[in-house]
mmCIF file of C-alpha atoms and ligand atoms in Angstrom:
data_model
loop_
_atom_site.group_PDB
_atom_site.id
_atom_site.type_symbol
_atom_site.label_atom_id
_atom_site.label_comp_id
_atom_site.label_asym_id
_atom_site.label_seq_id
_atom_site.Cartn_x
_atom_site.Cartn_y
_atom_site.Cartn_z
ATOM 1 C CA MET J 1 -5.165 89.327 -117.833
ATOM 2 C CA THR J 2 -5.240 93.098 -117.465
ATOM 3 C CA LYS J 3 -2.173 94.881 -118.708
ATOM 4 C CA PRO J 4 -0.081 96.920 -116.266
ATOM 5 C CA THR J 5 -0.770 100.624 -115.841
ATOM 6 C CA ILE J 6 2.032 102.674 -117.372
ATOM 7 C CA ILE J 7 0.939 106.137 -116.289
ATOM 8 C CA GLU J 8 -1.633 107.465 -113.901
ATOM 9 C CA LEU J 9 -2.709 111.043 -113.298
ATOM 10 C CA LYS J 10 -4.412 111.470 -109.944
ATOM 11 C CA GLY J 11 -6.346 114.646 -109.277
ATOM 12 C CA VAL J 12 -3.870 116.726 -111.240
ATOM 13 C CA GLU J 13 -4.197 120.477 -110.861
ATOM 14 C CA ARG J 14 -2.514 123.045 -113.009
ATOM 15 C CA TYR J 15 -3.074 126.769 -113.074
ATOM 16 C CA TYR J 16 -1.459 129.906 -114.365
ATOM 17 C CA GLN J 17 -1.498 133.248 -112.623
ATOM 18 C CA GLN J 18 -2.521 135.987 -115.009
ATOM 19 C CA GLY J 19 -2.264 139.269 -113.141
ATOM 20 C CA GLU J 20 -4.961 139.108 -110.489
ATOM 21 C CA ARG J 21 -6.704 136.166 -112.100
ATOM 22 C CA LYS J 22 -5.958 132.512 -111.530
ATOM 23 C CA LEU J 23 -6.411 130.631 -114.774
ATOM 24 C CA VAL J 24 -7.395 127.059 -113.896
ATOM 25 C CA ILE J 25 -6.380 124.662 -116.671
ATOM 26 C CA LEU J 26 -6.445 121.238 -114.989
ATOM 27 C CA ASN J 27 -8.774 120.848 -112.060
ATOM 28 C CA GLY J 28 -8.553 117.370 -110.566
ATOM 29 C CA ALA J 29 -7.721 115.537 -113.777
ATOM 30 C CA ASP J 30 -7.694 111.734 -113.484
ATOM 31 C CA PHE J 31 -6.416 109.567 -116.288
ATOM 32 C CA SER J 32 -4.524 106.338 -116.786
ATOM 33 C CA LEU J 33 -3.043 104.356 -119.634
ATOM 34 C CA ARG J 34 -2.232 100.662 -119.774
ATOM 35 C CA ARG J 35 0.540 98.985 -121.713
ATOM 36 C CA GLY J 36 -0.285 98.798 -125.413
ATOM 37 C CA GLU J 37 -3.124 101.307 -125.203
ATOM 38 C CA MET J 38 -3.363 104.062 -127.782
ATOM 39 C CA VAL J 39 -5.604 106.926 -126.723
ATOM 40 C CA ALA J 40 -6.595 110.112 -128.562
ATOM 41 C CA LEU J 41 -6.862 113.429 -126.724
ATOM 42 C CA VAL J 42 -9.303 115.561 -128.690
ATOM 43 C CA ALA J 43 -10.220 119.010 -127.408
ATOM 44 C CA PRO J 44 -10.404 122.565 -128.774
ATOM 45 C CA SER J 45 -7.348 124.820 -128.768
ATOM 46 C CA GLY J 46 -6.640 126.467 -125.447
ATOM 47 C CA THR J 47 -8.364 123.836 -123.305
ATOM 48 C CA GLY J 48 -5.146 122.403 -121.888
ATOM 49 C CA LYS J 49 -4.028 119.489 -124.084
ATOM 50 C CA SER J 50 -0.406 120.600 -124.119
ATOM 51 C CA THR J 51 -0.532 121.343 -120.402
ATOM 52 C CA LEU J 52 -1.841 117.823 -119.750
ATOM 53 C CA LEU J 53 0.826 116.224 -121.950
ATOM 54 C CA HIS J 54 3.652 118.283 -120.444
ATOM 55 C CA THR J 55 2.493 117.418 -116.944
ATOM 56 C CA ALA J 56 2.122 113.727 -117.812
ATOM 57 C CA GLY J 57 5.559 113.813 -119.436
ATOM 58 C CA LEU J 58 7.191 115.342 -116.337
ATOM 59 C CA LEU J 59 8.085 118.494 -118.266
ATOM 60 C CA GLU J 60 5.900 120.519 -115.888
ATOM 61 C CA ARG J 61 5.053 119.889 -112.267
ATOM 62 C CA PRO J 62 1.436 119.616 -111.194
ATOM 63 C CA ASP J 63 0.225 122.293 -108.751
ATOM 64 C CA GLY J 64 -1.790 119.586 -107.026
ATOM 65 C CA GLY J 65 -2.350 115.853 -107.323
ATOM 66 C CA ASP J 66 0.265 113.471 -108.660
ATOM 67 C CA VAL J 67 1.625 111.730 -111.733
ATOM 68 C CA LEU J 68 2.646 108.096 -111.316
ATOM 69 C CA ILE J 69 4.883 106.405 -113.874
ATOM 70 C CA GLY J 70 4.984 102.638 -113.521
ATOM 71 C CA GLY J 71 3.309 103.052 -110.122
ATOM 72 C CA LYS J 72 5.963 105.455 -108.888
ATOM 73 C CA SER J 73 4.927 108.874 -107.619
ATOM 74 C CA CYS J 74 6.790 111.579 -109.557
ATOM 75 C CA GLY J 75 5.181 114.814 -108.324
ATOM 76 C CA LYS J 76 7.694 115.477 -105.589
ATOM 77 C CA LEU J 77 10.829 113.924 -107.063
ATOM 78 C CA SER J 78 13.900 116.083 -107.673
ATOM 79 C CA ASP J 79 14.436 117.571 -111.112
ATOM 80 C CA ASP J 80 17.274 115.099 -111.716
ATOM 81 C CA ALA J 81 15.110 112.119 -110.844
ATOM 82 C CA ARG J 82 12.327 113.399 -113.093
ATOM 83 C CA THR J 83 14.781 113.924 -115.951
ATOM 84 C CA ALA J 84 16.049 110.360 -115.550
ATOM 85 C CA ILE J 85 12.519 108.950 -115.723
ATOM 86 C CA ARG J 86 11.732 111.133 -118.711
ATOM 87 C CA ARG J 87 14.861 109.964 -120.492
ATOM 88 C CA ASN J 88 14.258 106.286 -119.836
ATOM 89 C CA GLU J 89 10.504 105.865 -119.843
ATOM 90 C CA ILE J 90 8.948 108.638 -121.912
ATOM 91 C CA GLY J 91 9.104 109.651 -125.558
ATOM 92 C CA PHE J 92 7.703 113.001 -126.663
ATOM 93 C CA VAL J 93 6.656 114.145 -130.134
ATOM 94 C CA TYR J 94 5.724 117.771 -130.769
ATOM 95 C CA GLN J 95 3.789 119.428 -133.560
ATOM 96 C CA PHE J 96 7.058 120.962 -134.739
ATOM 97 C CA HIS J 97 9.817 118.414 -134.995
ATOM 98 C CA HIS J 98 12.493 120.140 -132.832
ATOM 99 C CA LEU J 99 15.213 118.101 -134.507
ATOM 100 C CA LEU J 100 18.791 119.336 -134.165
ATOM 101 C CA PRO J 101 19.345 121.268 -137.415
ATOM 102 C CA GLU J 102 23.105 120.646 -137.669
ATOM 103 C CA PHE J 103 22.779 116.892 -137.349
ATOM 104 C CA SER J 104 21.612 114.311 -139.859
ATOM 105 C CA ALA J 105 18.358 112.429 -139.380
ATOM 106 C CA LEU J 106 20.339 109.392 -138.261
ATOM 107 C CA GLU J 107 22.428 111.374 -135.774
ATOM 108 C CA ASN J 108 19.301 112.937 -134.317
ATOM 109 C CA ILE J 109 18.246 109.423 -133.297
ATOM 110 C CA VAL J 110 21.745 108.366 -132.242
ATOM 111 C CA VAL J 111 22.326 111.298 -129.860
ATOM 112 C CA PRO J 112 19.638 110.542 -127.242
ATOM 113 C CA GLN J 113 20.801 106.933 -127.080
ATOM 114 C CA MET J 114 24.400 107.971 -126.496
ATOM 115 C CA VAL J 115 23.259 110.466 -123.844
ATOM 116 C CA LYS J 116 21.704 107.464 -122.146
ATOM 117 C CA GLY J 117 25.032 105.623 -122.332
ATOM 118 C CA LEU J 118 24.854 103.402 -125.393
ATOM 119 C CA GLY J 119 27.924 103.031 -127.624
ATOM 120 C CA ARG J 120 27.892 104.670 -131.034
ATOM 121 C CA ALA J 121 27.776 101.434 -133.037
ATOM 122 C CA GLU J 122 24.816 100.049 -131.146
ATOM 123 C CA ALA J 123 22.992 103.387 -131.219
ATOM 124 C CA THR J 124 23.586 103.754 -134.956
ATOM 125 C CA ALA J 125 22.286 100.259 -135.640
ATOM 126 C CA ARG J 126 19.090 100.966 -133.731
ATOM 127 C CA ALA J 127 18.675 104.383 -135.381
ATOM 128 C CA SER J 128 18.955 102.785 -138.852
ATOM 129 C CA GLN J 129 16.443 100.157 -137.897
ATOM 130 C CA LEU J 130 13.983 102.791 -136.670
ATOM 131 C CA LEU J 131 14.387 104.867 -139.835
ATOM 132 C CA ASP J 132 13.711 101.727 -141.892
ATOM 133 C CA TYR J 133 10.694 101.053 -139.755
ATOM 134 C CA MET J 134 9.409 104.572 -140.385
ATOM 135 C CA GLN J 135 10.068 103.919 -144.103
ATOM 136 C CA ILE J 136 12.713 106.602 -144.477
ATOM 137 C CA GLY J 137 15.785 104.383 -144.322
ATOM 138 C CA ASN J 138 17.198 106.203 -147.357
ATOM 139 C CA ARG J 139 17.018 109.621 -145.648
ATOM 140 C CA GLY J 140 19.402 108.980 -142.763
ATOM 141 C CA GLN J 141 22.201 111.221 -144.017
ATOM 142 C CA HIS J 142 19.977 114.226 -144.689
ATOM 143 C CA ARG J 143 19.683 117.162 -142.336
ATOM 144 C CA PRO J 144 16.189 118.133 -141.152
ATOM 145 C CA ALA J 145 16.041 121.127 -143.532
ATOM 146 C CA GLU J 146 16.518 118.716 -146.459
ATOM 147 C CA LEU J 147 13.510 116.629 -145.456
ATOM 148 C CA SER J 148 9.804 117.146 -146.114
ATOM 149 C CA GLY J 149 7.476 117.908 -143.193
ATOM 150 C CA GLY J 150 6.244 114.324 -143.146
ATOM 151 C CA GLU J 151 9.784 112.965 -143.171
ATOM 152 C CA GLN J 152 10.816 115.319 -140.367
ATOM 153 C CA GLN J 153 7.946 114.048 -138.222
ATOM 154 C CA ARG J 154 8.896 110.433 -138.961
ATOM 155 C CA VAL J 155 12.412 111.197 -137.712
ATOM 156 C CA ALA J 156 10.973 112.936 -134.639
ATOM 157 C CA ILE J 157 8.855 109.860 -133.888
ATOM 158 C CA ALA J 158 11.838 107.551 -134.344
ATOM 159 C CA ARG J 159 13.867 109.762 -131.996
ATOM 160 C CA ALA J 160 11.086 109.714 -129.397
ATOM 161 C CA VAL J 161 11.189 105.919 -129.208
ATOM 162 C CA ALA J 162 14.970 105.564 -129.617
ATOM 163 C CA ASN J 163 15.461 104.687 -125.959
ATOM 164 C CA ALA J 164 12.570 102.202 -125.964
ATOM 165 C CA PRO J 165 10.305 104.157 -123.600
ATOM 166 C CA GLN J 166 7.181 102.710 -121.994
ATOM 167 C CA LEU J 167 5.149 105.775 -122.831
ATOM 168 C CA LEU J 168 4.780 107.912 -125.924
ATOM 169 C CA LEU J 169 3.210 111.356 -125.625
ATOM 170 C CA ALA J 170 2.481 113.198 -128.842
ATOM 171 C CA ASP J 171 1.193 116.767 -129.078
ATOM 172 C CA GLU J 172 -0.624 117.138 -132.402
ATOM 173 C CA PRO J 173 2.142 115.215 -134.198
ATOM 174 C CA THR J 174 0.437 115.489 -137.585
ATOM 175 C CA GLY J 175 -1.126 118.922 -136.994
ATOM 176 C CA ASN J 176 1.322 120.587 -139.327
ATOM 177 C CA LEU J 177 0.932 118.182 -142.227
ATOM 178 C CA ASP J 178 -1.474 118.024 -145.144
ATOM 179 C CA PRO J 179 -4.204 115.361 -144.694
ATOM 180 C CA LYS J 180 -2.617 112.749 -146.944
ATOM 181 C CA THR J 181 0.834 113.082 -145.373
ATOM 182 C CA ALA J 182 -0.753 113.099 -141.909
ATOM 183 C CA HIS J 183 -2.400 109.811 -142.777
ATOM 184 C CA TYR J 184 0.874 108.156 -143.847
ATOM 185 C CA VAL J 185 2.816 109.468 -140.861
ATOM 186 C CA PHE J 186 0.083 108.237 -138.548
ATOM 187 C CA ASP J 187 0.176 104.809 -140.239
ATOM 188 C CA ALA J 188 3.865 104.554 -139.387
ATOM 189 C CA LEU J 189 3.303 105.837 -135.853
ATOM 190 C CA GLU J 190 0.485 103.373 -135.262
ATOM 191 C CA ALA J 191 2.501 100.435 -136.593
ATOM 192 C CA LEU J 192 5.361 101.360 -134.298
ATOM 193 C CA VAL J 193 3.122 101.676 -131.248
ATOM 194 C CA ARG J 194 1.296 98.415 -131.985
ATOM 195 C CA GLN J 195 4.484 96.503 -132.644
ATOM 196 C CA SER J 196 6.358 97.778 -129.578
ATOM 197 C CA GLY J 197 3.466 97.605 -127.092
ATOM 198 C CA LEU J 198 4.009 101.219 -126.076
ATOM 199 C CA ALA J 199 1.273 103.115 -124.283
ATOM 200 C CA ALA J 200 0.481 106.273 -126.246
ATOM 201 C CA LEU J 201 -1.501 109.440 -125.622
ATOM 202 C CA ILE J 202 -1.854 111.472 -128.776
ATOM 203 C CA ALA J 203 -3.435 114.922 -128.998
ATOM 204 C CA THR J 204 -5.052 115.461 -132.373
ATOM 205 C CA HIS J 205 -7.731 117.512 -134.096
ATOM 206 C CA ASN J 206 -8.133 114.825 -136.737
ATOM 207 C CA PHE J 207 -11.250 112.750 -135.969
ATOM 208 C CA GLU J 208 -10.421 110.135 -138.562
ATOM 209 C CA LEU J 209 -7.112 109.419 -136.827
ATOM 210 C CA ALA J 210 -8.734 109.648 -133.383
ATOM 211 C CA ASN J 211 -11.217 106.995 -134.435
ATOM 212 C CA ARG J 212 -8.406 104.555 -135.175
ATOM 213 C CA MET J 213 -7.213 104.643 -131.555
ATOM 214 C CA ASP J 214 -8.477 102.433 -128.731
ATOM 215 C CA ARG J 215 -10.291 105.231 -126.894
ATOM 216 C CA ARG J 216 -10.883 108.927 -127.103
ATOM 217 C CA VAL J 217 -10.837 111.426 -124.254
ATOM 218 C CA THR J 218 -11.403 115.145 -124.038
ATOM 219 C CA LEU J 219 -10.982 117.925 -121.485
ATOM 220 C CA ALA J 220 -14.008 119.420 -119.797
ATOM 221 C CA ASP J 221 -13.783 121.850 -116.875
ATOM 222 C CA GLY J 222 -10.186 120.825 -116.303
ATOM 223 C CA LYS J 223 -10.978 117.112 -116.121
ATOM 224 C CA VAL J 224 -10.282 114.254 -118.509
ATOM 225 C CA VAL J 225 -13.528 112.682 -119.686
ATOM 226 C CA PRO J 226 -14.355 109.988 -122.258
ATOM 227 C CA LEU J 227 -15.429 111.219 -125.662
HETATM 228 P P1 ADP Y 1 -4.022 123.449 -125.868
HETATM 229 O O1 ADP Y 1 -2.783 122.649 -126.034
HETATM 230 O O2 ADP Y 1 -5.270 122.611 -125.684
HETATM 231 O O3 ADP Y 1 -4.223 124.421 -126.990
HETATM 232 P P2 ADP Y 1 -2.611 124.676 -123.651
HETATM 233 O O4 ADP Y 1 -2.367 123.597 -122.666
HETATM 234 O O5 ADP Y 1 -1.474 125.085 -124.511
HETATM 235 O O6 ADP Y 1 -3.905 124.309 -124.539
HETATM 236 O O7 ADP Y 1 -3.096 125.975 -122.879
HETATM 237 C C1 ADP Y 1 -4.229 125.968 -122.040
HETATM 238 C C2 ADP Y 1 -4.482 127.376 -121.547
HETATM 239 O O8 ADP Y 1 -3.438 127.764 -120.667
HETATM 240 C C3 ADP Y 1 -4.546 128.427 -122.634
HETATM 241 O O9 ADP Y 1 -5.578 129.320 -122.326
HETATM 242 C C4 ADP Y 1 -3.208 129.092 -122.566
HETATM 243 O O10 ADP Y 1 -3.293 130.421 -122.975
HETATM 244 C C5 ADP Y 1 -2.870 128.991 -121.095
HETATM 245 N N1 ADP Y 1 -1.417 128.909 -120.853
HETATM 246 C C6 ADP Y 1 -0.595 127.950 -121.313
HETATM 247 N N2 ADP Y 1 0.674 128.159 -120.897
HETATM 248 C C7 ADP Y 1 0.633 129.292 -120.140
HETATM 249 C C8 ADP Y 1 1.617 130.027 -119.411
HETATM 250 N N3 ADP Y 1 2.885 129.645 -119.366
HETATM 251 N N4 ADP Y 1 1.199 131.141 -118.766
HETATM 252 C C9 ADP Y 1 -0.096 131.547 -118.796
HETATM 253 N N5 ADP Y 1 -1.053 130.884 -119.454
HETATM 254 C C10 ADP Y 1 -0.709 129.774 -120.126
HETATM 255 MG MG1 MG Y 2 -1.383 122.570 -127.527
#
C-alpha cells in the first residue's frame, strides 16, 4: 500500500526583486514527500535550498503555485492558519540551533508544547523522553551555551519534533559540526525519523549522509530534480 503524501509542492515560484532585476529562485518547483520518507536536498550554496525549505515550511509564501500539507492547500491561507499548521504539523531544524539562551535544554523542548496547550507535567515528561532518545538525557538542566555544538543540535532536533509533527524540515542541520559529530547527530536524527514515521526533507552538503537517505534531489533552474 502506498503511504499517504504529507507535503506536496506544485509549480512553486519564488523570486526576489533586486533593483531592476528579478532574481528567479524557484521556477515551477514540484516535489512531494510520503509518510516515512527521508529525502536529501543537495545543491550548491545560493541555489535556493533555504528558500525551498522555508516555502515548504510555510515560513514564506510562494509567489506562484501552491504548497499542500496533508492534501490541504496552504498558499492562500491567512497567516494565523499557516502558523497553526506550522505549529502542529511541521518541525524545523536550522544550521544554527536558535535555542532560547535563557532556558535550559529541557525547557526549550517544553515551551513549544505548552504554547500548543499541553500541561507542564506532560510536556516535561515528553521533553525528557526526547532528550533520552537523542542520548543527552543528562544535559536537560544545562543552558544552550553550556552545551557542545552537537548537543545543541540534538536539543534543536528534539524541540522540532516535540509536538509530534508529520513533517520535519532541516536546513543543513549538521553543517556547523565537525564530521564525526555530524555523523553522531545524524545517527540520532535518523533513528528518530525512522522510529516516528516522520517525513523528512534535509538539506545537506554531506554526501555520505545524503546517501543514507531514501532519495536525493537537487535544484536545477529553479526546479526540484532527482540526483
Ligand atoms: P541556499 O540555501 O541554497 O544557499 P538560498 O535559498 O538561501 O540558497 O538563496 C537563494 C538565492 O536567493 C541566493 O542567491 C540568495 O542571495 C537569494 N536570496 C535569498 N533571500 C533573499 C532575499 N530576502 N532578498 C534577495 N535575495 C535573496
Ligand atoms: Mg541555505
